[in-house]
XYZ file of C-alpha atoms in Angstrom:
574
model
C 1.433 -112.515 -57.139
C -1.618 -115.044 -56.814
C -3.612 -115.358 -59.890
C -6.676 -114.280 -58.223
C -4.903 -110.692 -59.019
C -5.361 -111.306 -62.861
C -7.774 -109.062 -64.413
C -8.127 -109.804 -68.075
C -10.943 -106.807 -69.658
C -10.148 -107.913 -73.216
C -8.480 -110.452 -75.187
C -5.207 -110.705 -75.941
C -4.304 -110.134 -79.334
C -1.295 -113.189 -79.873
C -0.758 -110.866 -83.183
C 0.426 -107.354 -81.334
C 3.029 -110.245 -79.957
C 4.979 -110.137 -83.249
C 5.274 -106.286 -83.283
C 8.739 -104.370 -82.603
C 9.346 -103.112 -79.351
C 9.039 -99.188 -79.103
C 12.732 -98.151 -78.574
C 13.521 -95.619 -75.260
C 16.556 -93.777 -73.779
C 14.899 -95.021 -70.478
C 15.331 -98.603 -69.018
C 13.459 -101.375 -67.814
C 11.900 -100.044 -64.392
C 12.843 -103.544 -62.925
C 16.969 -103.397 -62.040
C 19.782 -105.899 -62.654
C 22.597 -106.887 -60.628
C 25.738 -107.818 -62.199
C 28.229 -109.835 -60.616
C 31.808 -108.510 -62.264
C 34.526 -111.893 -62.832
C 36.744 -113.045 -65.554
C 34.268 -112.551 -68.089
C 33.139 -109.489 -67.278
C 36.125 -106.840 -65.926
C 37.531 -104.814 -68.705
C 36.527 -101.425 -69.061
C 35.105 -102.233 -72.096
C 32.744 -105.135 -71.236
C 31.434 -102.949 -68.248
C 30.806 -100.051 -70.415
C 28.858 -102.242 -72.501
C 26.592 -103.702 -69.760
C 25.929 -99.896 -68.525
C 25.298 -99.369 -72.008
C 23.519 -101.931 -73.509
C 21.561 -102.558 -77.257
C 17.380 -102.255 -77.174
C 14.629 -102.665 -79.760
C 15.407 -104.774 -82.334
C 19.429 -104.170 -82.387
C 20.940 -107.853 -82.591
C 22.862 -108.441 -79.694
C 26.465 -108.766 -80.617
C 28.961 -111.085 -79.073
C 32.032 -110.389 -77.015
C 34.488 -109.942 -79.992
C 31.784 -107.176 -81.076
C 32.006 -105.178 -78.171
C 33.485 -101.937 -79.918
C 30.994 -101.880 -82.221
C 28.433 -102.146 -79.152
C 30.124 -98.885 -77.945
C 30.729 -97.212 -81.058
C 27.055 -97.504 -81.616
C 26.225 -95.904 -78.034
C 29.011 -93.072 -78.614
C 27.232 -92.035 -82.134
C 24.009 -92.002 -81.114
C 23.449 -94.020 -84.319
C 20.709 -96.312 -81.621
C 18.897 -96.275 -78.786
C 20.776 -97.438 -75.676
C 19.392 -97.616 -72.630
C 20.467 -98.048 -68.714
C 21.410 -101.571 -67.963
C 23.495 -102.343 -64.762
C 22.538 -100.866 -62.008
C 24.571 -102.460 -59.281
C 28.066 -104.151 -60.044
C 28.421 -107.108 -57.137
C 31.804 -108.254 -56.613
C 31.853 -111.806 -55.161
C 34.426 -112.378 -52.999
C 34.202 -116.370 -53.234
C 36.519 -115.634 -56.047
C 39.999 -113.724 -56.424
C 41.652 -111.773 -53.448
C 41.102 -107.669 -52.710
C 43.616 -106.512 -55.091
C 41.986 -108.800 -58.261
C 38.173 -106.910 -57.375
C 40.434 -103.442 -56.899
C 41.788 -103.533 -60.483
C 38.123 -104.873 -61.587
C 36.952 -101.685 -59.300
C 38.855 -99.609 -60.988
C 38.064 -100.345 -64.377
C 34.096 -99.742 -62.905
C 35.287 -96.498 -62.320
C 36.828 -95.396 -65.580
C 33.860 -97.414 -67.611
C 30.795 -94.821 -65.350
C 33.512 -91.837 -66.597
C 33.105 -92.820 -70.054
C 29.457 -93.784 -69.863
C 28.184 -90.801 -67.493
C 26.150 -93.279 -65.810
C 25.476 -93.928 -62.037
C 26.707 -97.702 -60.692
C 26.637 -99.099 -57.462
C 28.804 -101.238 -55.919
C 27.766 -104.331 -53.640
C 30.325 -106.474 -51.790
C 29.413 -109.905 -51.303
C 30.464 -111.803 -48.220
C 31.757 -115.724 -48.647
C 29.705 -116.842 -45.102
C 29.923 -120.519 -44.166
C 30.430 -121.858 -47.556
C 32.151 -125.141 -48.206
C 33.721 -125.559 -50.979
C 35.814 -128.414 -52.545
C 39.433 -127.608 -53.927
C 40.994 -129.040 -56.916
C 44.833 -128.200 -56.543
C 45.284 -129.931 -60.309
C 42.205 -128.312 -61.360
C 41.879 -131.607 -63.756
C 38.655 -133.020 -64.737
C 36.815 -135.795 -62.055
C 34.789 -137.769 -63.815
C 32.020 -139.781 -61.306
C 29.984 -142.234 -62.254
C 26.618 -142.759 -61.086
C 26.058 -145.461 -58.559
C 29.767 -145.917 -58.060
C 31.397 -144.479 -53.980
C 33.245 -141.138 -53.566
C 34.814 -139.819 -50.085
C 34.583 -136.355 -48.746
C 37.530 -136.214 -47.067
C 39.585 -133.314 -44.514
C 43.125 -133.729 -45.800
C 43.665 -131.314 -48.169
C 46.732 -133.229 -49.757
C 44.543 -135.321 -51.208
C 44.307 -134.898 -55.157
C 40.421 -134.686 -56.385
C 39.738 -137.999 -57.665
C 37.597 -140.527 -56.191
C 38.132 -138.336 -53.319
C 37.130 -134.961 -52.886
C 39.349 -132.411 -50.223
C 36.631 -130.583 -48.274
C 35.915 -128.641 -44.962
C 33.027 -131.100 -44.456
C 32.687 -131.777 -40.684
C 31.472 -135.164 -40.361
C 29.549 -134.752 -37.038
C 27.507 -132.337 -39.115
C 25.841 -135.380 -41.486
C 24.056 -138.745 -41.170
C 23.564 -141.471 -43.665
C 21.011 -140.640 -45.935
C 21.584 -136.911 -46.141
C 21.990 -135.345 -49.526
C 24.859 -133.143 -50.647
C 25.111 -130.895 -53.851
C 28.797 -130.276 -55.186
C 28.883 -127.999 -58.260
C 31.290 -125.273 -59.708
C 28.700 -122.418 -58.755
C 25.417 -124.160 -57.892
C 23.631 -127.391 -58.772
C 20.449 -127.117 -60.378
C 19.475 -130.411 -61.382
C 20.047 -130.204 -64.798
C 23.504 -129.283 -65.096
C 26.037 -132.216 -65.902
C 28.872 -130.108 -64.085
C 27.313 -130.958 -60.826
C 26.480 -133.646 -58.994
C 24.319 -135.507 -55.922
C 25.346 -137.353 -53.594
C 23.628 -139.482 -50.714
C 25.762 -139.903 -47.614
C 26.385 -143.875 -47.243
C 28.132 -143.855 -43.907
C 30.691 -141.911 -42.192
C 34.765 -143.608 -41.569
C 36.180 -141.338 -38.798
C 36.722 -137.871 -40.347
C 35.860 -139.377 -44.142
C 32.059 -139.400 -45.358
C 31.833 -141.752 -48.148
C 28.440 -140.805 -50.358
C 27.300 -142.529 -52.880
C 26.945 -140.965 -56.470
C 23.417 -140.642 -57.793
C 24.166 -138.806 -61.493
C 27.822 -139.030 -63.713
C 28.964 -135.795 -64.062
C 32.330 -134.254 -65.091
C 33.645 -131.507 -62.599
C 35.790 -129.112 -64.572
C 37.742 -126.114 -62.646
C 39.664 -125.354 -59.213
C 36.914 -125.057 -56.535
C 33.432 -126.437 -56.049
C 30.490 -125.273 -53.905
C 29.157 -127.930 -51.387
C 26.035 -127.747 -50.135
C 24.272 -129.815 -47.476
C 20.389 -129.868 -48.131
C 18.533 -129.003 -44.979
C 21.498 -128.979 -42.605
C 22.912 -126.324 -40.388
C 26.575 -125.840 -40.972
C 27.985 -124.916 -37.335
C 30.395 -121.879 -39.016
C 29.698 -118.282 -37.882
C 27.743 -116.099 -40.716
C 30.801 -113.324 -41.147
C 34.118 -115.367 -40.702
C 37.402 -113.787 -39.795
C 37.965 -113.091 -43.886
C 35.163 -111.833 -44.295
C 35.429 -109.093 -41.609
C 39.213 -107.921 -42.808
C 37.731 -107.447 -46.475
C 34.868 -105.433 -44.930
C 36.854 -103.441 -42.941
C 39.867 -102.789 -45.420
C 38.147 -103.345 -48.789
C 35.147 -102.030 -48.000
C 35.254 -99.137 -46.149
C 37.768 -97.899 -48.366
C 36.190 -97.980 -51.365
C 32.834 -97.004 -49.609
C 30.839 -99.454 -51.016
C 26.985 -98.703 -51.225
C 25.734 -102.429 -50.462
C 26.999 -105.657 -48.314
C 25.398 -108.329 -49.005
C 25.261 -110.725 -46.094
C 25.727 -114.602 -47.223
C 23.691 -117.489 -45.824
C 22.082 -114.537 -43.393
C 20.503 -117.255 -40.907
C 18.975 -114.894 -38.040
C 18.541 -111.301 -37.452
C 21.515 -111.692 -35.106
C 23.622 -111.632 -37.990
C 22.757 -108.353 -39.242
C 22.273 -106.692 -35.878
C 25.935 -107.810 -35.359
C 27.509 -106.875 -38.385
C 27.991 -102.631 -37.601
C 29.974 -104.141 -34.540
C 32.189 -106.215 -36.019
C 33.648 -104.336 -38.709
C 34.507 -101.148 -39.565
C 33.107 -97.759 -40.811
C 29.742 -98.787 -42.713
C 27.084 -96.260 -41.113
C 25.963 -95.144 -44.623
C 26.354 -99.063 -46.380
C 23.433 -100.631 -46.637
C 23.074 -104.385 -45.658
C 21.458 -106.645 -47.225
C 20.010 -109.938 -45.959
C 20.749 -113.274 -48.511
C 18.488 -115.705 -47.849
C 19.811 -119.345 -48.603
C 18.574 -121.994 -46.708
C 15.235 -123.266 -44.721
C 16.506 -121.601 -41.753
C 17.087 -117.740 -43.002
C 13.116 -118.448 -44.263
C 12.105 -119.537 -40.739
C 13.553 -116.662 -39.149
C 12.804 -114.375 -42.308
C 10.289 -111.860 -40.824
C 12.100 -110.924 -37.662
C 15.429 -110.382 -40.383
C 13.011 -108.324 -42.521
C 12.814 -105.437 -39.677
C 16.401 -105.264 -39.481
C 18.056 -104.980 -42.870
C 17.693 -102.761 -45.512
C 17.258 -105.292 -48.546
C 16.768 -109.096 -49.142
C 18.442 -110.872 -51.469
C 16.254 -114.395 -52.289
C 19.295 -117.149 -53.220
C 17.455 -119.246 -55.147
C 19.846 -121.673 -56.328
C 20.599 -122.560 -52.566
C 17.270 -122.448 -51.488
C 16.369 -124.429 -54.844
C 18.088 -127.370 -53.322
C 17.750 -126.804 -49.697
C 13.769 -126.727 -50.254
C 11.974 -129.832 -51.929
C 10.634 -128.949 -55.348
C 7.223 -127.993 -54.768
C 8.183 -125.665 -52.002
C 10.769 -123.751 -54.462
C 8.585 -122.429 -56.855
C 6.464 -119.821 -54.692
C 9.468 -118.226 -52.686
C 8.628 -114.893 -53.214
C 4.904 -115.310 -53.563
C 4.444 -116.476 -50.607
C 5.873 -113.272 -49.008
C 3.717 -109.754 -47.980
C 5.335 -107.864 -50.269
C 2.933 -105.203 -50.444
C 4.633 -103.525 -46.567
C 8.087 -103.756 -47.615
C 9.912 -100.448 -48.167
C 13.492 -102.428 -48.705
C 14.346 -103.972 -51.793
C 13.928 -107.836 -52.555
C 16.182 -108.984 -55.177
C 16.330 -112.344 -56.631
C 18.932 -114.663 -58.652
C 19.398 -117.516 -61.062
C 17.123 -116.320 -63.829
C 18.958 -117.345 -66.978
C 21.303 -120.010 -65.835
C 21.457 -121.474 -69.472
C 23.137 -117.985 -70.994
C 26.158 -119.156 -68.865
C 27.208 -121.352 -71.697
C 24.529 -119.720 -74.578
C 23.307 -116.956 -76.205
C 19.830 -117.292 -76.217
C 17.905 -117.963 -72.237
C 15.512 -121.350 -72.445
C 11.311 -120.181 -73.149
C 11.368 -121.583 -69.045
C 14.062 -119.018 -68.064
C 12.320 -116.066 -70.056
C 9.124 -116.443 -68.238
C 11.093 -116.988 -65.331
C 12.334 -113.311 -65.540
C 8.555 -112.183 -66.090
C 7.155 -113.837 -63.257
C 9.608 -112.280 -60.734
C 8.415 -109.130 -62.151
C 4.572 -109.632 -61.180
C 5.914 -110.852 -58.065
C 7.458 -108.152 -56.825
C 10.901 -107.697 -57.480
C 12.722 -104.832 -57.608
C 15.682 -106.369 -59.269
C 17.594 -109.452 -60.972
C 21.027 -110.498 -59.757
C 22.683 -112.156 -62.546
C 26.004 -114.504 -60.891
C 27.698 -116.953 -62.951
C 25.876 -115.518 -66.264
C 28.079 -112.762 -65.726
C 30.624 -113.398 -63.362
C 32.421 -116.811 -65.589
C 29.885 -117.022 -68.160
C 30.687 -116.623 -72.053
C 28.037 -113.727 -72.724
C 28.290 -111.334 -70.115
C 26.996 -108.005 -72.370
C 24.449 -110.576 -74.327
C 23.039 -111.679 -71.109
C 22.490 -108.346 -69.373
C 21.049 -107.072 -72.732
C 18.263 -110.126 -73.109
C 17.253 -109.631 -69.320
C 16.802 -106.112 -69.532
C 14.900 -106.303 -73.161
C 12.185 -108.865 -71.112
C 12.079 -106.882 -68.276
C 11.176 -104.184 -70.835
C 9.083 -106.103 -73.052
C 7.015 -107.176 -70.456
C 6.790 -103.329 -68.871
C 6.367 -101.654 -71.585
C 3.582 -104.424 -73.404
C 0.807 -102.691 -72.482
C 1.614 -99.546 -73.932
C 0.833 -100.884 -78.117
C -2.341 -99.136 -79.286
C -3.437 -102.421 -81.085
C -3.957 -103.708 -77.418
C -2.024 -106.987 -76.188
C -1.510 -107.399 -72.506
C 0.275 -105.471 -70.320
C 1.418 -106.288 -66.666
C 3.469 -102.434 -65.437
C 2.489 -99.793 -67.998
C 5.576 -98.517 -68.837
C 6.402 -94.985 -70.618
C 7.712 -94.594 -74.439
C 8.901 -91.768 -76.383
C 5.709 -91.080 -77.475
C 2.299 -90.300 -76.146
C 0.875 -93.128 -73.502
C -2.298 -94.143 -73.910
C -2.777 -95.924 -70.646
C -4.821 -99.421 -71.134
C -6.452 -100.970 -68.300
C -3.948 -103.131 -65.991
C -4.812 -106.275 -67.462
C -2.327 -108.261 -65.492
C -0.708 -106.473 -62.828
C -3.699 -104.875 -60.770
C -2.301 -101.553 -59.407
C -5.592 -100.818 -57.961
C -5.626 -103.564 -55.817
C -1.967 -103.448 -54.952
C -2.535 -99.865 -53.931
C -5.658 -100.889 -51.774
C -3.833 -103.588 -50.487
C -0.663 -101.610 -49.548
C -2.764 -98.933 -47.719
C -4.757 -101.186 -45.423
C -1.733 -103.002 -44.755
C -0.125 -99.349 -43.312
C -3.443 -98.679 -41.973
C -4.102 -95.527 -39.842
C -3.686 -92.971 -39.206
C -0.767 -92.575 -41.926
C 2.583 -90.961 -40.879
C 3.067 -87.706 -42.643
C 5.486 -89.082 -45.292
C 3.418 -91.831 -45.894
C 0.382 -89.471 -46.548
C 2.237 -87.849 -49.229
C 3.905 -90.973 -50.848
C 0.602 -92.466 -51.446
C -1.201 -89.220 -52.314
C 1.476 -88.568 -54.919
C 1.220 -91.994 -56.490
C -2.694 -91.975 -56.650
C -2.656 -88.644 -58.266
C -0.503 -90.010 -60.765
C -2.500 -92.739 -61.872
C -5.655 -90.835 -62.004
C -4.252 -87.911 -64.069
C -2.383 -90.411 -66.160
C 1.187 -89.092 -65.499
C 4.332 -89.744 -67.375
C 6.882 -89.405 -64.596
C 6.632 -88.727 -60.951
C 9.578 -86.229 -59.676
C 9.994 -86.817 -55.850
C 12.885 -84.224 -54.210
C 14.455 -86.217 -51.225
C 17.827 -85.865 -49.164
C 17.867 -89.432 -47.536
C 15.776 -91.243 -50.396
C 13.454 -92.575 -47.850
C 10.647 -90.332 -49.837
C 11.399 -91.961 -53.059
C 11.095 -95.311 -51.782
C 7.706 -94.788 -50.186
C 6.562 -93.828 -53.345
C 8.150 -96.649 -54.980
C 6.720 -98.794 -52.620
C 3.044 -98.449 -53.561
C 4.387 -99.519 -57.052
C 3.442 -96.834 -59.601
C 2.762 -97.498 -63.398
C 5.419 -94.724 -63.994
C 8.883 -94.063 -63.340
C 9.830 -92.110 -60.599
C 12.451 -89.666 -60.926
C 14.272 -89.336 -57.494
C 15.779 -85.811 -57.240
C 18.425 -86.604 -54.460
C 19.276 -82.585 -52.850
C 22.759 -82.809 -50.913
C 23.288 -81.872 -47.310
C 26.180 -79.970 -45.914
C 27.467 -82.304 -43.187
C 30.602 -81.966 -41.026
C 32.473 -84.639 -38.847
C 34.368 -81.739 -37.195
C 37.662 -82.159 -39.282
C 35.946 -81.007 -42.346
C 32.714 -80.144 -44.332
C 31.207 -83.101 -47.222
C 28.105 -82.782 -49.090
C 25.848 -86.327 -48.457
C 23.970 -87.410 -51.510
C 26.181 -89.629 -53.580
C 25.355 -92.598 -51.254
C 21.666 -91.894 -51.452
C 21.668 -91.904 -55.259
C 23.628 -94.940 -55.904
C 21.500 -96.649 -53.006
C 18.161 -95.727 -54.985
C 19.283 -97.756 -58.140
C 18.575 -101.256 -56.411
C 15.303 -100.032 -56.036
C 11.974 -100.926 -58.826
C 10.753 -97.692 -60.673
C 13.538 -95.107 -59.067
C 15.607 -93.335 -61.456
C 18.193 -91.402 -58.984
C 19.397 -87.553 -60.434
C 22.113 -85.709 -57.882
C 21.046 -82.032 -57.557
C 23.447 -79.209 -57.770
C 24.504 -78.858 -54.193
C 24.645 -74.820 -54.331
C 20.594 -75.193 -55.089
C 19.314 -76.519 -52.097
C 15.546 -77.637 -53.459
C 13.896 -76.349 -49.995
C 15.428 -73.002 -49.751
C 13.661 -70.629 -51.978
C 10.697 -71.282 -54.039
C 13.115 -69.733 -57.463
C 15.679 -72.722 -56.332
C 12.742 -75.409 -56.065
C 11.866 -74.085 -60.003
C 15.591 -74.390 -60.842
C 16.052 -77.578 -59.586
C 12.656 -78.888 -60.900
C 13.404 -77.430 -64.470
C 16.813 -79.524 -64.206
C 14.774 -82.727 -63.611
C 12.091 -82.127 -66.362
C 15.070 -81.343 -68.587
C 16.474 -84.670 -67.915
C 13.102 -86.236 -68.053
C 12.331 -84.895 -71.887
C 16.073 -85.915 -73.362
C 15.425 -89.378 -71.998
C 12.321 -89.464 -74.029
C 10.239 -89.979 -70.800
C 8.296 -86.934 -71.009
C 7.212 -84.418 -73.873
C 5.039 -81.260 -74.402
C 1.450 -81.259 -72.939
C 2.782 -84.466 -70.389
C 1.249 -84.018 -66.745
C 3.761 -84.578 -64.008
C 3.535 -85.124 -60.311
C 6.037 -83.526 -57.968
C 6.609 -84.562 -54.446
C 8.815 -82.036 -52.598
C 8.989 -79.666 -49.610
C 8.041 -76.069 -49.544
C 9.760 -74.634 -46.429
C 8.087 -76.822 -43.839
C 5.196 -77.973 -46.047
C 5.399 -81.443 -47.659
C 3.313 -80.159 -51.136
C 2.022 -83.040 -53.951
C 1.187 -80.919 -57.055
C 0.569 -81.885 -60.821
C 2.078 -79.668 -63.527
C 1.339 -80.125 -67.674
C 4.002 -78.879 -69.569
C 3.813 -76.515 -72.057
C 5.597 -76.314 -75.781
């Protein structure tokens, strides 16, 4: 968001900074992504990142786990919903290591009771390096190393890798890293290409480094790779994998051109109801990035490639530079808190790292090798979703401070002024954008959310069957969470009868400011105006044992009456 947005209307007192965050039931409206690995597969570590501490609760490390839970089971704190999509990377382990890892997702949302997505991620055209010995290769700055085809080799001075030399010149750079190289890790390293010896490309070493581990990203900076987006692997874990375990989001690695995602339903199997997501990595997914835009159903900004694919200055204002303010899909980013790989605590750089992909539109984090290999896995979810909080929820102290989303607390909201995020000229931005005349839906998502905000609502309730309601609302960015009241269809495929919703629900977790609920399928919400009431009650219900709304709260609702579309406000009563 450009800082001509800013709109300070008092000052900030540095004091209300030191004051304890209010404790909720209710999380962060921004989501996270967790990547599940080593680290982070047993039941009990996944419970804990659905479950996570808030509000002053230390965060305790791994061995402390049980107490984590023990504390959620009690009720003795307030925990709050963390993970909201579990991504399972398939650069590392084989189907049946991310089944049992599945599976243990499974039993950890039975014990929880809470909603989780799954997301498959695609390998693509990645090169990697492969340490057989998986000994440590120590390189020394200014000194040679080759980058060499035969796979024999062992990983000393020369590195085994599915480099093609006609694909690099001298003077091209290369990044080699465990996960990705970020300039200021000392398990990576850079490399200069010095000149090229028949299938061999001998580079010379521009920082010592130590690489530690069994297989190494490579990355050419500002080269196409000639290697088709979805390779042959790729496709078979799709097809078996994936459609078997009906997984609720692909995301698409190094997605180059909308080709790739137009081409995807026809080269795998069953995934009408998956939705894709585009991950843009390199200089050419960002050339072609409007016309892949139209075509999937969520972006996923790769930061640490397009960190090193893009020079420095270029980096920083990824998603700024983007028109934001159209986009229905979801734009999620990565490498927030790199440093909480190997720490506890995220660097002052990282932490306002997380804030500012918050005012800049993001509807969620995706957390990688924090989570995936890294030592902290809970600790790291926990201190993403506390900023993401913190930074919501600022605005909301009756002392004053600065607030960027006003986000709702147990109590009674006294809604300041957006002094940072300006949701009056998002809104007004968002509308001309759509111009007119409106579609219908869009009439009512936008009605819904400016009623809201001028009656000072707690929660908006939006009924929906395919979501796409929900995320119209969500769209125009309200200063209050929207509860998305999914109501199941009875659908047939002429062997037997299924109720749809599940996939709707899960899908509306990657999105900012949705909250999915699954209604009772034998209560139809459009039915019968006594079913709408019964359904509605359910919702409110929910709403007031989160702590999101109380007696005397106004709400907006957003569902259909018959073959009305209706936008009412209700205040609840004792």
């Amino acid at each position: 968001m450009h800082s001509t947005h800013l709109l300070l209307e008092e000052p900030i007192r540095m004091a209300s900074i030191l004051e304890p965050s209010k404790p909720s039931f209710f999380p962060a409206m921004t989501k996270i992504v967790g990547t599940l690995g080593p680290k982070s597969r047993s039941v009990e570590v996944i419970a804990a990142c659905l479950k996570a501490g808030m509000s002053g609760t230390p965060c305790f490390p791994a061995a402390g786990l049980s107490l984590v839970l023990s504390f959620v089971d009690d009720g003795r704190f307030t925990g709050y919903y963390v993970v909201a999509v579990a991504r399972f990377d398939f650069s590392w382990g084989d189907a049946g290591y991310h089944q049992e890892t599945l599976d243990n997702l499974k039993a950890a949302i039975r014990s929880t009771q809470k909603l989780c997505a799954v997301m498959l991620d695609t390998v693509g055209p990645e090169l990697q390096v492969v340490n057989k010995s998986e000994k440590a290769i120590s390189l020394e700055a200014n000194a040679y190393v080759v980058l060499t085809p035969d796979q024999e080799k062992e990983a000393t001075s020369e590195l085994p890798s599915h480099l093609c030399p006609n694909a690099v010149k001298p003077g091209d750079t290369i990044f080699i890293g465990q996960y990705l190289f970020t300039g200021s890790e000392t398990t990576s390293v850079w490399l200069e290409v010095a000149e090229l010896k028949g299938e061999d490309v001998v580079c010379i070493i521009k920082n010592s480094t130590t690489l530690s581990g069994s297989l190494f990203t490579l990355h050419v900076s500002q080269i196409r790779i000639d290697l088709p987006t979805l390779t042959e692997s790729d496709k078979n874990v799709i097809s078996t994998w994936g459609v078997q375990n009906k997984i609720d989001f692909l995301s698409l690695s190094y997605t180059r051109h909308v080709e790739d995602v137009r081409q995807l339903f026809h080269k795998v199997g069953d995934l009408y109801q998956t939705q894709i997501f585009a991950k843009i990595e390199s200089i050419e997914g960002l050339t072609h990035f409007d016309e892949i835009l139209q075509e999937a159903d969520g972006i996923i900004l790769s930061r640490g490639n397009l960190g090193i694919d893009l020079p420095p200055e270029k980096a920083t204002n990824v998603i700024d530079n983007l028109s934001l303010s159209h986009i229905i899909l979801s734009i999620v980013i990565t490498r927030v808190v790199d440093s909480m790989t190997d720490n506890l605590r995220p660097t002052r750089a990282e932490a306002t790292d997380v804030a500012n992909a918050i005012l800049d539109g993001s509807d969620a984090i995706l957390l990688g090798a924090e989570t995936l290999r890294g030592l902290y896995p809970v600790e790291t979810i926990s201190t993403v979703g506390r900023i993401c909080y913190e930074l919501e929820d600022s605005g909301n102290h009756e002392s004053g401070g600065f607030s960027c989303v006003c986000f709702v607390t147990v109590r009674k909201v006294e809604f300041h002024a957006e002094k940072v995020f300006n949701q009056d000229l998002y809104f007004k931005k968002t509308v001309t954008y759509v111009g007119e005349p409106m579609s219908h839906l869009e009439s009512i998502a936008s009605s819904a959310v400016r009623a809201a905000i001028k009656v000072k609502a707690s929660v908006i309730v939006c009924f929906t069957s395919s979501g796409r309601a929900a995320r119209l609302i969500a769209k125009y960015r309200p200063t209050m969470p929207v509860l998305s009241v999914v109501v199941p269809r009875l659908k047939t495929n002429q062997l037997r009868w299924s109720f749809s919703g599940a996939f709707e629900a899960r899908q509306s977790l990657v999105v900012r400011g949705l909250f999915p609920m699954l209604a009772d399928p034998r209560h139809p919400a459009e039915s019968t105006s006594a079913t709408n009431e019964s359904v509605l009650k359910v919702a409110l219900d929910h709403g007031k044992a989160s702590g999101l709304i109380k007696s005397h709260d106004r709400v907006v609702v957003c569902q259909k009456v018959g073959d009305d579309s209706v936008v009412k406000i209700i205040e609840l009563e004792d």
